[in-house]
mmCIF file of C-alpha atoms in Angstrom:
data_model
loop_
_atom_site.group_PDB
_atom_site.id
_atom_site.type_symbol
_atom_site.label_atom_id
_atom_site.label_comp_id
_atom_site.label_asym_id
_atom_site.label_seq_id
_atom_site.Cartn_x
_atom_site.Cartn_y
_atom_site.Cartn_z
ATOM 1 C CA MET J 524 11.641 -137.799 64.014
ATOM 2 C CA LYS J 525 11.805 -141.217 65.834
ATOM 3 C CA THR J 526 8.386 -141.207 67.018
ATOM 4 C CA ILE J 527 7.000 -140.390 63.294
ATOM 5 C CA PHE J 528 9.228 -143.303 62.056
ATOM 6 C CA ILE J 529 7.722 -145.925 64.458
ATOM 7 C CA LYS J 530 4.198 -144.819 63.476
ATOM 8 C CA ILE J 531 4.810 -145.182 59.779
ATOM 9 C CA LYS J 532 6.342 -148.627 60.625
ATOM 10 C CA ILE J 533 3.238 -149.616 62.535
ATOM 11 C CA PHE J 534 0.801 -148.240 59.875
ATOM 12 C CA LEU J 535 2.643 -150.258 57.290
ATOM 13 C CA ILE J 536 2.594 -153.446 59.382
ATOM 14 C CA THR J 537 -0.987 -152.985 59.965
ATOM 15 C CA THR J 538 -1.981 -152.362 56.470
ATOM 16 C CA CYS J 539 -0.006 -155.411 55.202
ATOM 17 C CA LEU J 540 -1.801 -157.537 58.022
ATOM 18 C CA ILE J 541 -5.054 -156.156 56.975
ATOM 19 C CA SER J 542 -4.508 -156.819 53.142
ATOM 20 C CA THR J 543 -3.229 -160.375 53.832
ATOM 21 C CA ILE J 544 -6.493 -161.243 55.939
ATOM 22 C CA TRP J 545 -8.490 -159.824 53.086
ATOM 23 C CA SER J 546 -6.825 -161.637 50.511
ATOM 24 C CA CYS J 547 -7.132 -165.013 52.511
ATOM 25 C CA LYS J 548 -10.973 -164.341 52.877
ATOM 26 C CA ALA J 549 -11.517 -163.770 49.248
ATOM 27 C CA GLN J 550 -9.459 -166.848 48.135
ATOM 28 C CA THR J 551 -11.503 -169.264 45.820
ATOM 29 C CA ASN J 552 -10.839 -173.102 46.368
ATOM 30 C CA VAL J 553 -10.743 -174.354 42.802
ATOM 31 C CA ILE J 554 -11.598 -177.977 42.492
ATOM 32 C CA ASN J 555 -11.665 -179.897 39.249
ATOM 33 C CA ILE J 556 -15.586 -180.633 38.554
ATOM 34 C CA THR J 557 -14.966 -184.365 38.481
ATOM 35 C CA GLU J 558 -13.066 -184.401 41.959
ATOM 36 C CA TRP J 559 -15.976 -182.802 43.957
ATOM 37 C CA CYS J 560 -17.010 -185.982 45.607
ATOM 38 C CA ASN J 561 -13.247 -186.385 46.922
ATOM 39 C CA ASN J 562 -13.293 -182.955 48.767
ATOM 40 C CA GLN J 563 -15.228 -181.657 51.810
ATOM 41 C CA THR J 564 -15.151 -178.052 50.623
ATOM 42 C CA SER J 565 -18.319 -176.099 51.713
ATOM 43 C CA GLU J 566 -20.580 -175.094 49.372
ATOM 44 C CA THR J 567 -22.308 -172.374 51.495
ATOM 45 C CA ASN J 568 -19.337 -169.640 52.165
ATOM 46 C CA GLY J 569 -18.785 -168.473 48.449
ATOM 47 C CA SER J 570 -15.234 -169.790 48.491
ATOM 48 C CA LEU J 571 -15.785 -172.783 46.248
ATOM 49 C CA TYR J 572 -15.358 -173.198 42.474
ATOM 50 C CA LEU J 573 -16.081 -176.569 40.852
ATOM 51 C CA LYS J 574 -13.999 -175.683 37.564
ATOM 52 C CA ASP J 575 -14.006 -177.842 33.939
ATOM 53 C CA ILE J 576 -10.082 -177.967 34.500
ATOM 54 C CA ASN J 577 -9.805 -180.522 31.773
ATOM 55 C CA ASN J 578 -12.091 -178.865 29.270
ATOM 56 C CA LEU J 579 -14.450 -181.935 29.521
ATOM 57 C CA TYR J 580 -17.432 -179.862 28.316
ATOM 58 C CA ALA J 581 -16.144 -179.070 24.972
ATOM 59 C CA PRO J 582 -17.242 -182.291 23.109
ATOM 60 C CA TYR J 583 -20.870 -181.883 24.113
ATOM 61 C CA LEU J 584 -21.369 -177.920 23.311
ATOM 62 C CA GLY J 585 -23.178 -177.061 20.103
ATOM 63 C CA THR J 586 -26.655 -177.996 18.337
ATOM 64 C CA TRP J 587 -27.522 -181.626 18.043
ATOM 65 C CA LYS J 588 -30.372 -183.020 16.143
ATOM 66 C CA TRP J 589 -32.326 -186.231 16.056
ATOM 67 C CA THR J 590 -34.848 -186.982 13.321
ATOM 68 C CA GLU J 591 -37.180 -190.174 12.942
ATOM 69 C CA GLY J 592 -39.836 -190.230 10.491
ATOM 70 C CA ASN J 593 -42.079 -187.190 11.278
ATOM 71 C CA ARG J 594 -40.328 -186.319 14.587
ATOM 72 C CA GLU J 595 -37.530 -183.884 15.298
ATOM 73 C CA PHE J 596 -35.574 -183.239 18.391
ATOM 74 C CA THR J 597 -32.993 -180.296 18.135
ATOM 75 C CA LEU J 598 -30.772 -179.414 21.377
ATOM 76 C CA THR J 599 -28.597 -176.557 21.848
ATOM 77 C CA LEU J 600 -25.646 -176.875 24.773
ATOM 78 C CA LEU J 601 -23.955 -174.006 25.949
ATOM 79 C CA LYS J 602 -21.180 -173.872 28.867
ATOM 80 C CA GLN J 603 -21.358 -171.270 31.368
ATOM 81 C CA THR J 604 -17.977 -170.662 33.205
ATOM 82 C CA LYS J 605 -17.900 -169.706 36.836
ATOM 83 C CA TYR J 606 -21.618 -169.661 37.132
ATOM 84 C CA HIS J 607 -22.462 -168.215 40.716
ATOM 85 C CA TYR J 608 -25.187 -170.347 42.537
ATOM 86 C CA ASN J 609 -26.535 -168.022 45.443
ATOM 87 C CA GLN J 610 -29.799 -169.430 46.490
ATOM 88 C CA GLY J 611 -30.790 -170.506 49.917
ATOM 89 C CA ILE J 612 -27.918 -171.930 51.776
ATOM 90 C CA ASP J 613 -25.963 -172.528 48.412
ATOM 91 C CA ASN J 614 -23.287 -169.966 47.801
ATOM 92 C CA TYR J 615 -20.586 -171.291 45.198
ATOM 93 C CA TYR J 616 -19.325 -171.348 41.655
ATOM 94 C CA GLU J 617 -19.479 -174.066 39.050
ATOM 95 C CA ASP J 618 -18.945 -174.486 35.250
ATOM 96 C CA ARG J 619 -21.977 -176.091 33.995
ATOM 97 C CA ILE J 620 -23.785 -176.725 30.905
ATOM 98 C CA VAL J 621 -27.099 -175.236 30.115
ATOM 99 C CA GLY J 622 -29.281 -175.177 26.792
ATOM 100 C CA TYR J 623 -32.603 -175.263 25.220
ATOM 101 C CA TYR J 624 -34.407 -177.573 22.768
ATOM 102 C CA THR J 625 -37.122 -177.749 20.228
ATOM 103 C CA TYR J 626 -39.551 -180.749 19.655
ATOM 104 C CA LYS J 627 -41.580 -181.183 16.474
ATOM 105 C CA GLU J 628 -43.972 -183.480 14.913
ATOM 106 C CA ASN J 629 -45.194 -183.501 11.373
ATOM 107 C CA GLY J 630 -43.304 -179.971 11.148
ATOM 108 C CA VAL J 631 -45.494 -178.401 14.000
ATOM 109 C CA GLU J 632 -43.490 -177.252 16.890
ATOM 110 C CA LEU J 633 -44.727 -178.741 20.117
ATOM 111 C CA ILE J 634 -42.126 -177.495 22.675
ATOM 112 C CA ASN J 635 -39.693 -174.593 22.181
ATOM 113 C CA THR J 636 -37.582 -173.846 25.289
ATOM 114 C CA SER J 637 -35.287 -171.190 23.582
ATOM 115 C CA ASN J 638 -36.802 -168.275 25.644
ATOM 116 C CA ASP J 639 -35.729 -170.007 29.032
ATOM 117 C CA ASP J 640 -33.903 -167.699 31.324
ATOM 118 C CA LEU J 641 -30.444 -169.500 31.302
ATOM 119 C CA ALA J 642 -29.081 -167.407 34.064
ATOM 120 C CA ASP J 643 -31.704 -169.102 36.392
ATOM 121 C CA ASP J 644 -30.118 -171.079 39.298
ATOM 122 C CA TYR J 645 -32.170 -174.278 39.463
ATOM 123 C CA SER J 646 -35.540 -173.942 37.348
ATOM 124 C CA LEU J 647 -33.879 -174.571 34.155
ATOM 125 C CA ASN J 648 -35.515 -177.007 31.628
ATOM 126 C CA VAL J 649 -32.099 -178.234 30.358
ATOM 127 C CA LYS J 650 -29.169 -178.451 32.825
ATOM 128 C CA PHE J 651 -25.833 -180.754 32.928
ATOM 129 C CA THR J 652 -22.805 -181.215 34.884
ATOM 130 C CA PHE J 653 -20.133 -183.708 35.403
ATOM 131 C CA ASP J 654 -20.863 -186.364 38.249
ATOM 132 C CA CYS J 655 -18.031 -188.002 40.382
ATOM 133 C CA TYR J 656 -17.562 -190.629 37.615
ATOM 134 C CA SER J 657 -16.896 -188.403 35.076
ATOM 135 C CA ASP J 658 -20.275 -188.683 33.241
ATOM 136 C CA LEU J 659 -22.383 -185.934 31.913
ATOM 137 C CA THR J 660 -25.512 -186.099 33.936
ATOM 138 C CA GLY J 661 -28.335 -183.571 34.322
ATOM 139 C CA ILE J 662 -32.049 -182.949 33.648
ATOM 140 C CA ILE J 663 -34.120 -182.299 30.684
ATOM 141 C CA ASP J 664 -37.800 -181.223 31.280
ATOM 142 C CA ASP J 665 -40.598 -182.553 28.903
ATOM 143 C CA VAL J 666 -42.494 -179.351 29.441
ATOM 144 C CA PHE J 667 -45.220 -180.644 27.154
ATOM 145 C CA LYS J 668 -46.022 -183.460 29.489
ATOM 146 C CA ASN J 669 -44.820 -181.676 32.681
ATOM 147 C CA LYS J 670 -42.300 -184.231 33.415
ATOM 148 C CA ARG J 671 -38.493 -184.252 34.518
ATOM 149 C CA TYR J 672 -35.982 -186.679 33.260
ATOM 150 C CA LEU J 673 -32.588 -187.622 34.843
ATOM 151 C CA SER J 674 -30.412 -187.699 31.617
ATOM 152 C CA TRP J 675 -27.072 -188.843 30.444
ATOM 153 C CA PHE J 676 -24.873 -188.182 27.334
ATOM 154 C CA GLU J 677 -22.386 -190.683 25.695
ATOM 155 C CA ILE J 678 -20.177 -189.526 23.177
ATOM 156 C CA ILE J 679 -20.408 -191.971 20.142
ATOM 157 C CA SER J 680 -17.936 -189.847 17.786
ATOM 158 C CA PRO J 681 -17.027 -186.330 17.441
ATOM 159 C CA THR J 682 -20.326 -185.745 15.504
ATOM 160 C CA GLN J 683 -22.667 -187.803 17.581
ATOM 161 C CA ILE J 684 -23.980 -188.386 20.929
ATOM 162 C CA ARG J 685 -26.269 -190.692 22.590
ATOM 163 C CA PHE J 686 -28.996 -189.242 24.955
ATOM 164 C CA LYS J 687 -30.749 -191.234 27.653
ATOM 165 C CA GLY J 688 -33.361 -190.087 29.863
ATOM 166 C CA LYS J 689 -35.230 -191.878 32.805
ATOM 167 C CA GLU J 690 -38.168 -190.300 34.687
ATOM 168 C CA GLU J 691 -37.872 -189.255 38.170
ATOM 169 C CA GLU J 692 -39.691 -191.002 40.785
ATOM 170 C CA ASP J 693 -41.670 -187.934 41.080
ATOM 171 C CA GLY J 694 -41.034 -186.474 37.916
ATOM 172 C CA ARG J 695 -43.420 -183.489 37.838
ATOM 173 C CA ILE J 696 -41.731 -180.123 37.178
ATOM 174 C CA GLN J 697 -42.103 -177.930 40.246
ATOM 175 C CA LYS J 698 -41.013 -174.339 40.067
ATOM 176 C CA GLU J 699 -39.759 -172.579 43.040
ATOM 177 C CA GLY J 700 -42.616 -170.308 44.522
ATOM 178 C CA MET J 701 -45.086 -171.791 41.972
ATOM 179 C CA PRO J 702 -48.209 -173.870 43.255
ATOM 180 C CA PRO J 703 -48.019 -177.644 42.886
ATOM 181 C CA PRO J 704 -47.851 -178.986 39.125
ATOM 182 C CA PRO J 705 -50.931 -180.675 37.528
ATOM 183 C CA VAL J 706 -51.096 -184.353 37.274
ATOM 184 C CA VAL J 707 -48.309 -185.696 34.986
ATOM 185 C CA TYR J 708 -49.550 -186.942 31.574
ATOM 186 C CA VAL J 709 -48.890 -190.513 30.366
ATOM 187 C CA GLY J 710 -45.908 -191.269 28.269
ATOM 188 C CA ASN J 711 -43.268 -188.852 27.144
ATOM 189 C CA SER J 712 -43.089 -186.253 24.024
ATOM 190 C CA PHE J 713 -39.625 -187.391 22.724
ATOM 191 C CA PRO J 714 -37.826 -190.445 23.123
ATOM 192 C CA LEU J 715 -35.688 -191.440 26.154
ATOM 193 C CA ASP J 716 -32.977 -192.812 24.057
ATOM 194 C CA MET J 717 -31.885 -191.302 20.793
ATOM 195 C CA VAL J 718 -28.562 -190.659 19.080
ATOM 196 C CA LEU J 719 -28.329 -186.817 17.954
ATOM 197 C CA THR J 720 -25.771 -185.523 15.287
ATOM 198 C CA LYS J 721 -24.123 -182.347 15.573
ATOM 199 C CA GLN J 722 -25.367 -179.700 13.235
#
C-alpha cells in the first residue's frame, strides 16, 4: 500500500513538472506595439506578440476617400489582430493594419487592389503598423506604375487623415519567388500628399 502511494505521488509530481514546463514554453511575450524598439525579444521563436494594447489603430480603420477634379482615390483599412508571421526566420505575432484601394480618373478605374490576399505575410499592396515613435507607417504599392511607396498617416480630425508617400530608393515591387519586375514607370498614379475623408 505504501509503495502504491509513493508511485502515485511520483506520478503526480512528474505530471505537474511536465505541465509547468509546457506552459512556460507556450507562454507569449506580449509587448505594446509602440514599445517594440525598447525590447530585445526574439522574432523567431513564436513567443512574441506585438499588440495594439492602447487601441491606437482604431482612428485609422474604415473607408477613406480623396477626390480632386476628375481623380478619385478610395482606401479601406482593416485591423488584423494577432496575425502570425511565419515565413523564413520570422515567427511572431502582430496586430497590423492591411487594406486595399481603388484609383479612378474620369470615372475609369485604373487600379483596384480589393482582390488582394490580406492573409499574406509580406507581399501586400497596403500594410501599416506603428513604429517606435507611435507614427503609423507602412507601404502602399502603386500597382499601375509598379512602384512601392513608404507611407505615413496623420490624423487631422475624426473624419480626416492626411496620407503622405515617398518612393523607396529602389521602389520596384518585387513579389517573393517572382522574376525581377520591369523598369519602373516615371511619376506616380495618385498624389503622394492628400487629405482623405472618412466615408
